[in-house]
Short mmCIF file of C-alpha atoms in Angstrom, two decimals:
data_model
loop_
_atom_site.label_atom_id
_atom_site.label_comp_id
_atom_site.label_asym_id
_atom_site.label_seq_id
_atom_site.Cartn_x
_atom_site.Cartn_y
_atom_site.Cartn_z
CA UNK A 13 -5.57 -33.69 -4.81
CA UNK A 14 -3.08 -31.31 -2.93
CA UNK A 15 -1.07 -32.40 -0.02
CA UNK A 16 -3.96 -32.76 2.21
CA UNK A 17 -7.25 -31.52 0.44
CA UNK A 18 -8.80 -31.09 -2.89
CA UNK A 19 -8.51 -27.97 -5.09
CA UNK A 20 -10.42 -27.44 -8.41
CA UNK A 21 -8.90 -26.29 -10.99
CA UNK A 22 -10.73 -24.08 -13.66
CA UNK A 23 -10.23 -25.34 -17.46
CA UNK A 24 -10.27 -22.83 -20.07
CA UNK A 25 -13.04 -22.78 -22.38
CA UNK A 26 -10.62 -22.06 -25.39
CA UNK A 27 -9.10 -25.54 -26.70
CA UNK A 28 -6.26 -23.85 -27.92
CA UNK A 29 -5.40 -22.06 -24.56
CA UNK A 30 -2.21 -22.62 -22.53
CA UNK A 31 -3.30 -24.05 -18.75
CA UNK A 32 -1.67 -21.27 -16.52
CA UNK A 33 -3.15 -22.58 -13.39
CA UNK A 34 -2.16 -24.79 -10.94
CA UNK A 35 -3.16 -26.08 -7.47
CA UNK A 36 -0.59 -24.45 -6.15
CA UNK A 37 -1.53 -21.00 -7.86
CA UNK A 38 -4.93 -21.55 -6.44
CA UNK A 39 -3.84 -22.23 -3.13
CA UNK A 40 -1.30 -19.31 -3.26
CA UNK A 41 -3.74 -16.97 -4.06
CA UNK A 42 -4.90 -15.62 -0.65
CA UNK A 43 -2.49 -14.58 1.43
CA UNK A 44 0.36 -14.12 -1.13
CA UNK A 45 -0.85 -12.33 -4.35
CA UNK A 46 -3.13 -10.21 -2.19
CA UNK A 47 -1.64 -8.46 0.67
CA UNK A 48 -1.94 -10.28 3.92
CA UNK A 49 0.34 -9.75 6.86
CA UNK A 50 -0.68 -12.83 8.62
CA UNK A 51 0.82 -14.77 6.16
CA UNK A 52 4.47 -15.14 4.67
CA UNK A 53 5.49 -15.15 0.73
CA UNK A 54 8.42 -17.17 1.48
CA UNK A 55 5.86 -20.05 2.65
CA UNK A 56 4.27 -20.45 -0.60
CA UNK A 57 3.42 -23.49 -1.73
CA UNK A 58 4.68 -22.37 -5.44
CA UNK A 59 8.18 -23.03 -3.69
CA UNK A 60 9.27 -26.51 -5.09
CA UNK A 61 10.50 -27.27 -0.89
CA UNK A 62 9.01 -29.54 1.83
CA UNK A 63 6.35 -28.74 3.80
CA UNK A 64 8.12 -29.04 6.72
CA UNK A 65 10.33 -25.99 5.83
CA UNK A 66 7.49 -24.06 4.31
CA UNK A 67 5.71 -24.32 7.64
CA UNK A 68 9.09 -23.18 9.57
CA UNK A 69 9.25 -19.93 7.25
CA UNK A 70 5.47 -19.13 8.11
CA UNK A 71 6.18 -19.70 11.99
CA UNK A 72 9.30 -17.34 11.54
CA UNK A 73 7.21 -14.76 9.73
CA UNK A 74 4.77 -14.66 12.52
CA UNK A 75 7.31 -14.68 15.42
CA UNK A 76 8.85 -11.49 13.28
CA UNK A 77 5.41 -9.72 12.76
CA UNK A 78 4.54 -10.01 16.39
CA UNK A 79 7.96 -8.14 16.88
CA UNK A 80 7.25 -5.65 14.71
CA UNK A 81 4.02 -4.55 16.46
CA UNK A 82 5.42 -4.82 19.33
CA UNK A 83 8.15 -2.21 18.74
CA UNK A 84 6.08 -0.39 16.02
CA UNK A 85 2.37 -0.35 16.84
CA UNK A 86 -0.50 -1.82 14.48
CA UNK A 87 -3.81 -1.24 12.50
CA UNK A 88 -6.84 -1.20 15.20
CA UNK A 89 -9.34 -0.54 13.09
CA UNK A 90 -12.59 -2.33 14.10
CA UNK A 91 -15.87 -2.59 11.90
CA UNK A 92 -18.63 -2.04 14.31
CA UNK A 93 -21.67 -2.57 11.92
CA UNK A 94 -22.29 -6.67 12.46
CA UNK A 95 -24.31 -6.64 9.19
CA UNK A 96 -23.06 -6.69 5.34
CA UNK A 97 -22.82 -3.05 4.08
CA UNK A 98 -24.36 -1.90 1.14
CA UNK A 99 -22.14 -1.27 -1.80
CA UNK A 100 -22.60 1.73 -4.28
CA UNK A 101 -23.13 1.38 -7.83
CA UNK A 102 -20.84 3.10 -9.75
CA UNK A 103 -22.54 1.77 -13.85
CA UNK A 104 -24.28 5.31 -14.44
CA UNK A 105 -21.77 7.72 -12.27
CA UNK A 106 -18.99 9.26 -14.77
CA UNK A 107 -15.28 8.51 -13.38
CA UNK A 108 -17.19 7.13 -10.00
CA UNK A 109 -18.16 10.96 -8.75
CA UNK A 110 -21.04 9.59 -6.81
CA UNK A 111 -22.16 12.93 -4.40
CA UNK A 112 -22.15 11.84 -0.62
CA UNK A 113 -25.95 12.15 -0.41
CA UNK A 114 -26.26 9.44 -3.49
CA UNK A 115 -24.30 6.31 -1.49
CA UNK A 116 -26.67 4.39 -0.24
CA UNK A 117 -28.07 3.91 3.39
CA UNK A 118 -25.90 2.43 5.61
CA UNK A 119 -22.72 2.12 3.54
CA UNK A 120 -19.56 2.72 5.15
CA UNK A 121 -19.42 6.22 3.36
CA UNK A 122 -22.23 7.49 5.06
CA UNK A 123 -21.18 6.30 8.73
CA UNK A 124 -19.51 9.23 10.16
CA UNK A 125 -18.02 6.85 12.96
CA UNK A 126 -16.77 4.80 10.37
CA UNK A 127 -14.91 7.63 8.72
CA UNK A 128 -13.75 8.89 11.43
CA UNK A 129 -12.30 6.16 13.22
CA UNK A 130 -10.81 5.37 9.43
CA UNK A 131 -9.29 8.46 9.24
CA UNK A 132 -7.86 8.49 12.79
CA UNK A 133 -6.17 4.85 12.22
CA UNK A 134 -5.25 5.98 8.78
CA UNK A 135 -3.48 9.02 10.32
CA UNK A 136 -1.43 6.58 12.89
CA UNK A 137 -0.75 4.24 9.89
CA UNK A 138 0.90 7.25 7.25
CA UNK A 139 2.97 8.28 11.33
CA UNK A 140 4.32 4.44 11.39
CA UNK A 141 4.78 3.96 7.83
CA UNK A 142 7.17 7.40 7.68
CA UNK A 143 9.30 6.50 10.56
CA UNK A 144 10.20 2.98 9.44
CA UNK A 145 11.19 5.00 6.18
CA UNK A 146 13.36 7.14 7.93
CA UNK A 147 15.28 4.48 10.60
CA UNK A 148 15.25 2.03 7.00
CA UNK A 149 17.61 5.21 5.94
CA UNK A 150 19.26 5.80 9.01
CA UNK A 151 17.74 8.70 10.60
CA UNK A 152 15.56 6.78 13.12
CA UNK A 153 13.74 9.12 15.13
CA UNK A 154 10.80 7.27 16.30
CA UNK A 155 12.02 7.72 19.88
CA UNK A 156 13.20 11.12 19.58
CA UNK A 157 12.14 13.81 22.29
CA UNK A 158 10.41 16.81 20.56
CA UNK A 159 12.11 18.98 22.97
CA UNK A 160 15.61 17.95 23.57
CA UNK A 161 16.26 16.48 19.73
CA UNK A 162 14.93 19.76 17.79
CA UNK A 163 17.78 20.25 15.68
CA UNK A 164 18.15 16.25 14.36
CA UNK A 165 14.59 16.16 13.37
CA UNK A 166 14.76 19.73 11.90
CA UNK A 167 18.08 18.06 9.92
CA UNK A 168 15.70 14.75 8.74
CA UNK A 169 12.66 16.90 7.68
CA UNK A 170 14.83 18.66 5.38
CA UNK A 171 16.35 15.65 3.84
CA UNK A 172 13.00 14.26 3.20
CA UNK A 173 11.35 17.41 2.55
CA UNK A 174 8.63 17.05 -0.41
CA UNK A 175 8.77 20.92 -1.93
CA UNK A 176 5.43 22.64 -2.76
CA UNK A 177 6.13 24.93 -5.53
CA UNK A 178 3.76 27.35 -7.40
CA UNK A 179 4.58 26.83 -10.62
CA UNK A 180 7.38 24.81 -12.69
CA UNK A 181 9.57 27.99 -12.95
CA UNK A 182 10.00 27.73 -8.73
CA UNK A 183 11.12 24.35 -8.43
CA UNK A 184 14.49 23.85 -6.41
CA UNK A 185 17.72 23.51 -7.99
CA UNK A 186 19.71 20.53 -7.27
CA UNK A 187 21.99 22.07 -4.34
CA UNK A 188 18.61 22.00 -2.49
CA UNK A 189 17.93 18.90 0.12
CA UNK A 190 14.56 17.15 -0.32
CA UNK A 191 13.21 14.27 -1.82
CA UNK A 192 11.10 15.42 -4.58
CA UNK A 193 8.94 18.89 -5.87
CA UNK A 194 5.64 19.32 -7.08
CA UNK A 195 3.41 21.78 -7.84
CA UNK A 196 0.55 23.26 -5.83
CA UNK A 197 -2.33 22.54 -8.54
CA UNK A 198 -0.23 18.89 -8.99
CA UNK A 199 -0.57 18.54 -5.16
CA UNK A 200 -4.27 19.05 -4.99
CA UNK A 201 -4.75 16.84 -7.96
CA UNK A 202 -2.84 14.29 -5.83
CA UNK A 203 -4.49 14.95 -2.46
CA UNK A 204 -8.13 14.76 -4.77
CA UNK A 205 -7.62 11.90 -6.62
CA UNK A 206 -6.56 9.33 -3.23
CA UNK A 207 -9.75 11.20 -1.64
CA UNK A 208 -11.55 9.61 -4.58
CA UNK A 209 -9.82 6.12 -4.19
CA UNK A 210 -10.81 5.87 -0.81
CA UNK A 211 -14.23 6.53 -1.03
CA UNK A 212 -14.96 4.71 -4.32
CA UNK A 213 -12.75 1.93 -2.97
CA UNK A 214 -10.72 2.36 -6.29
CA UNK A 215 -7.68 1.21 -7.52
CA UNK A 216 -4.65 3.91 -8.18
CA UNK A 217 -2.26 3.82 -10.71
CA UNK A 218 1.58 4.75 -10.39
CA UNK A 219 3.04 4.83 -13.36
CA UNK A 220 6.93 5.89 -14.08
CA UNK A 221 8.41 7.01 -17.38
CA UNK A 222 12.26 7.75 -17.90
CA UNK A 223 15.29 6.24 -19.37
CA UNK A 224 17.44 2.94 -18.29
CA UNK A 225 17.99 4.11 -14.56
CA UNK A 226 14.18 4.53 -14.14
CA UNK A 227 13.71 1.14 -15.86
CA UNK A 228 16.48 -0.40 -13.66
CA UNK A 229 18.32 -1.96 -15.95
CA UNK A 230 21.44 -3.94 -14.84
CA UNK A 231 19.78 -4.26 -11.36
CA UNK A 232 17.36 -6.71 -9.80
CA UNK A 233 13.95 -6.32 -10.99
CA UNK A 234 12.62 -5.92 -7.75
CA UNK A 235 15.01 -3.35 -6.64
CA UNK A 236 13.63 -0.62 -9.76
CA UNK A 237 11.95 2.17 -8.33
CA UNK A 238 8.65 1.58 -9.11
CA UNK A 239 8.83 -1.82 -7.51
CA UNK A 240 10.35 -0.46 -4.23
CA UNK A 241 7.36 1.93 -3.98
CA UNK A 242 4.80 -0.91 -4.95
CA UNK A 243 6.33 -2.88 -2.15
CA UNK A 244 6.61 0.07 0.46
CA UNK A 245 2.83 1.37 -0.01
CA UNK A 246 0.86 -1.77 -1.43
CA UNK A 247 0.13 -2.52 2.58
CA UNK A 248 -0.79 1.03 3.09
CA UNK A 249 -3.02 1.28 0.20
CA UNK A 250 -4.86 -1.76 0.86
CA UNK A 251 -5.46 -0.86 4.29
CA UNK A 252 -6.89 2.61 3.32
CA UNK A 253 -9.53 0.72 0.70
CA UNK A 254 -7.59 0.95 -2.72
CA UNK A 255 -5.89 -1.50 -4.70
CA UNK A 256 -2.38 -0.29 -5.50
CA UNK A 257 -1.10 -0.50 -9.60
CA UNK A 258 2.72 -0.04 -10.09
CA UNK A 259 3.69 0.20 -13.54
CA UNK A 260 7.06 1.03 -15.18
CA UNK A 261 6.87 1.72 -18.26
CA UNK A 262 10.72 3.36 -18.71
CA UNK A 263 12.78 2.30 -21.54
CA UNK A 264 16.58 2.31 -21.99
CA UNK A 265 18.80 3.40 -24.89
CA UNK A 266 16.44 6.55 -25.82
CA UNK A 267 19.29 9.46 -25.23
#
């Protein structure tokens, strides 16, 4: 019995297994472990805080999110199909490379209106995300005038540019502005992987290697590169039908 309702806690069939699930874990499962913009992670019942304080956290979070939607816009994708859509069976399809005509009838992948609306909302989401990142790093351009602020926009684009080069030998040196570079073949592969993940509602893995700087030694775990990427991008992947899994495999003391 947890608070005002009953929660069934599963018991492992392995006698020597250490119990890891509690009523609080199960109650916390939806809206905290799974991204949900309507539930504050700081209102989780896993915190040893009075119920009144958790409710206050949730109320404050909802007010904040309402302001965010008002200032920045929000996801507005609506499913018009009233029945449960059939799911594709990938068991006999290597790497889930199913052809379009092989998807079951009425599945979302065969619905042109669904995919067209998803792409439209996805583009708007990408734009809001980029503008949010620009603002976070001191270059807010959401309200810029495309004609009057050309120089500022040009400066911003150069600072955040991703250089797409033909070969590794064409990679820009450290004196050139930009956040990253990638080869044309690498970029094409990344695009294909993202589209494949969207079409199959698959998992998308982001793996980072490197030395102690990449591992985040001497810093808070949630502040190292991999986790910051996950915190920003997980809700975006979620909206586009993918489950983002970020793993930091960096190791220090190798140099």
